[in-house]
Amino acid sequence: MKLWVTEKQTPDLSLLIRTTATLFRKSSNHQNILIVDTPQYGKVLLLDNKFQTTDMDEFIYHEMIAHVPLYSHPAPSKVLVIGGGDGGTVREVLKHQSVDLVELAEIDRDVVEASKKYFPHLSSGFSDHRCKIIIADGVTYIKNMAGSYDIIIVDSTDPIGPAANLFTEDFYTAAYASLRANGILVSQTESPFLHTDFIVKTNRTLSAIFPIVRLYLAPIPTYPSGLWSFTVGSKKYDPSVPSRKGAIATKYYTPEIHKASFVLPRFLEDAIRTNKAI
Ligand code: SAM
């Protein structure tokens, strides 16, 4: 018998992946966690029936959410990752030698524990002495952290359930306060095709708080529509240009991809300029 996992990406669109084994299933205090093995994408993590990460395409998302903000900063030393319990973003952050502390504020301990067991190549940074794991709601955690971080990375689930408050004006205001004078915030901001309204709204909210706000894109095959967006709020540095050279090992990120990822298709440029989805 062939078993498949499905993510209903919109009421009219699903992604279906054939599985060969169910490796882990748990209803945690926050969500349903499922890890399956698949011929197409290797091991796959789902939270509440939504694809979060896969062995095959995880490198694109994790490299792009980490290296774009980190390379935009000349010397990032203290980094906060909110969400990101699979560990892929922490792994990439730790490749930067200037980083002496990365804190992971993840609401669900069970995601961290499952990743340690089933995704050791993602969670490898958890045992690094520069990594500190805090099991907490990111919204609460940053409240008393004024002036603490060079970079904040919001590597969250979709803006519903426990992640909804990570996309509010209150959260972004607190995040701005938690950044050092030249700090940079980046957040995953969903699909340019399916969630244009959400991207425009986030851009507007961040623009009222940060002097520099920019959007960049990367292809993620298993996310809805296959194209994903990230929104950056920066206090000083232009996030679309790497501010230093590096020699770290990557599979997707290059300095050229960094710059190119900020080149937007016309419909998105227009949506942001006119403040409405077209
Ligand atoms: N790359 C993924 C994506 O875009 O689909 C995100 C992966 S990561 C596993 C997302 C994590 O965010 C989950 O483990 C979830 O528990 C965590 N999360 C959701 N809301 C949170 C909150 N308010 N504070 C901290 N972590 C949160």
JSON list of C-alpha atoms and ligand atoms in Angstrom, two decimals, residues 31 45 47 51-52 61-62 82-86 105-108 111 136-139 155-158 162-163 166 188 223 228, ligand 1:
[
{"chain": "A", "resi": 31, "resn": "GLN", "atom": "CA", "xyz": [1.21, 21.35, 17.56]},
{"chain": "A", "resi": 45, "resn": "LEU", "atom": "CA", "xyz": [9.15, 17.40, 9.03]},
{"chain": "A", "resi": 47, "resn": "LEU", "atom": "CA", "xyz": [3.92, 20.63, 11.90]},
{"chain": "A", "resi": 51, "resn": "PHE", "atom": "CA", "xyz": [5.79, 20.97, 5.41]},
{"chain": "A", "resi": 52, "resn": "GLN", "atom": "CA", "xyz": [8.51, 22.69, 7.45]},
{"chain": "A", "resi": 61, "resn": "TYR", "atom": "CA", "xyz": [15.82, 28.19, 3.20]},
{"chain": "A", "resi": 62, "resn": "HIS", "atom": "CA", "xyz": [18.36, 27.98, 6.02]},
{"chain": "A", "resi": 82, "resn": "ILE", "atom": "CA", "xyz": [13.10, 32.77, 17.12]},
{"chain": "A", "resi": 83, "resn": "GLY", "atom": "CA", "xyz": [11.43, 29.47, 16.19]},
{"chain": "A", "resi": 84, "resn": "GLY", "atom": "CA", "xyz": [13.81, 27.40, 14.07]},
{"chain": "A", "resi": 85, "resn": "GLY", "atom": "CA", "xyz": [13.58, 24.37, 16.38]},
{"chain": "A", "resi": 86, "resn": "ASP", "atom": "CA", "xyz": [14.87, 22.05, 13.66]},
{"chain": "A", "resi": 105, "resn": "ALA", "atom": "CA", "xyz": [14.04, 30.86, 21.43]},
{"chain": "A", "resi": 106, "resn": "GLU", "atom": "CA", "xyz": [11.77, 27.98, 20.39]},
{"chain": "A", "resi": 107, "resn": "ILE", "atom": "CA", "xyz": [8.33, 27.51, 21.91]},
{"chain": "A", "resi": 108, "resn": "ASP", "atom": "CA", "xyz": [8.17, 23.72, 21.46]},
{"chain": "A", "resi": 111, "resn": "VAL", "atom": "CA", "xyz": [10.52, 19.93, 17.93]},
{"chain": "A", "resi": 136, "resn": "ALA", "atom": "CA", "xyz": [10.02, 30.04, 25.34]},
{"chain": "A", "resi": 137, "resn": "ASP", "atom": "CA", "xyz": [7.60, 32.06, 23.29]},
{"chain": "A", "resi": 138, "resn": "GLY", "atom": "CA", "xyz": [9.77, 34.44, 21.26]},
{"chain": "A", "resi": 139, "resn": "VAL", "atom": "CA", "xyz": [7.30, 37.28, 21.85]},
{"chain": "A", "resi": 155, "resn": "ASP", "atom": "CA", "xyz": [12.29, 31.40, 11.56]},
{"chain": "A", "resi": 156, "resn": "SER", "atom": "CA", "xyz": [8.70, 30.70, 12.46]},
{"chain": "A", "resi": 157, "resn": "THR", "atom": "CA", "xyz": [5.77, 28.67, 11.27]},
{"chain": "A", "resi": 158, "resn": "ASP", "atom": "CA", "xyz": [2.98, 30.40, 9.30]},
{"chain": "A", "resi": 162, "resn": "PRO", "atom": "CA", "xyz": [1.56, 30.38, 18.29]},
{"chain": "A", "resi": 163, "resn": "ALA", "atom": "CA", "xyz": [3.42, 32.22, 15.50]},
{"chain": "A", "resi": 166, "resn": "LEU", "atom": "CA", "xyz": [5.55, 37.18, 15.76]},
{"chain": "A", "resi": 188, "resn": "GLN", "atom": "CA", "xyz": [10.21, 34.63, 6.74]},
{"chain": "A", "resi": 223, "resn": "TYR", "atom": "CA", "xyz": [6.67, 25.55, 0.29]},
{"chain": "A", "resi": 228, "resn": "TRP", "atom": "CA", "xyz": [9.33, 32.22, -0.73]},
{"chain": "B", "resi": 1, "resn": "SAM", "atom": "N1", "xyz": [11.23, 26.86, 7.96]},
{"chain": "B", "resi": 1, "resn": "SAM", "atom": "C1", "xyz": [9.95, 26.73, 8.45]},
{"chain": "B", "resi": 1, "resn": "SAM", "atom": "C2", "xyz": [8.85, 27.34, 7.63]},
{"chain": "B", "resi": 1, "resn": "SAM", "atom": "O1", "xyz": [8.95, 28.49, 7.15]},
{"chain": "B", "resi": 1, "resn": "SAM", "atom": "O2", "xyz": [7.85, 26.63, 7.42]},
{"chain": "B", "resi": 1, "resn": "SAM", "atom": "C3", "xyz": [9.90, 27.03, 9.89]},
{"chain": "B", "resi": 1, "resn": "SAM", "atom": "C4", "xyz": [10.51, 25.88, 10.61]},
{"chain": "B", "resi": 1, "resn": "SAM", "atom": "S1", "xyz": [10.68, 25.97, 12.32]},
{"chain": "B", "resi": 1, "resn": "SAM", "atom": "C5", "xyz": [10.46, 24.27, 12.68]},
{"chain": "B", "resi": 1, "resn": "SAM", "atom": "C6", "xyz": [9.31, 26.86, 12.95]},
{"chain": "B", "resi": 1, "resn": "SAM", "atom": "C7", "xyz": [9.26, 26.80, 14.47]},
{"chain": "B", "resi": 1, "resn": "SAM", "atom": "O3", "xyz": [8.67, 27.98, 14.99]},
{"chain": "B", "resi": 1, "resn": "SAM", "atom": "C8", "xyz": [8.42, 25.64, 15.03]},
{"chain": "B", "resi": 1, "resn": "SAM", "atom": "O4", "xyz": [9.27, 24.69, 15.61]},
{"chain": "B", "resi": 1, "resn": "SAM", "atom": "C9", "xyz": [7.49, 26.30, 16.05]},
{"chain": "B", "resi": 1, "resn": "SAM", "atom": "O5", "xyz": [7.35, 25.55, 17.23]},
{"chain": "B", "resi": 1, "resn": "SAM", "atom": "C10", "xyz": [8.20, 27.62, 16.28]},
{"chain": "B", "resi": 1, "resn": "SAM", "atom": "N2", "xyz": [7.35, 28.71, 16.81]},
{"chain": "B", "resi": 1, "resn": "SAM", "atom": "C11", "xyz": [6.10, 29.05, 16.41]},
{"chain": "B", "resi": 1, "resn": "SAM", "atom": "N3", "xyz": [5.65, 30.10, 17.12]},
{"chain": "B", "resi": 1, "resn": "SAM", "atom": "C12", "xyz": [6.64, 30.44, 18.00]},
{"chain": "B", "resi": 1, "resn": "SAM", "atom": "C13", "xyz": [6.78, 31.45, 19.00]},
{"chain": "B", "resi": 1, "resn": "SAM", "atom": "N4", "xyz": [5.78, 32.33, 19.25]},
{"chain": "B", "resi": 1, "resn": "SAM", "atom": "N5", "xyz": [7.95, 31.51, 19.69]},
{"chain": "B", "resi": 1, "resn": "SAM", "atom": "C14", "xyz": [8.96, 30.63, 19.44]},
{"chain": "B", "resi": 1, "resn": "SAM", "atom": "N6", "xyz": [8.87, 29.65, 18.52]},
{"chain": "B", "resi": 1, "resn": "SAM", "atom": "C15", "xyz": [7.73, 29.55, 17.79]}
]
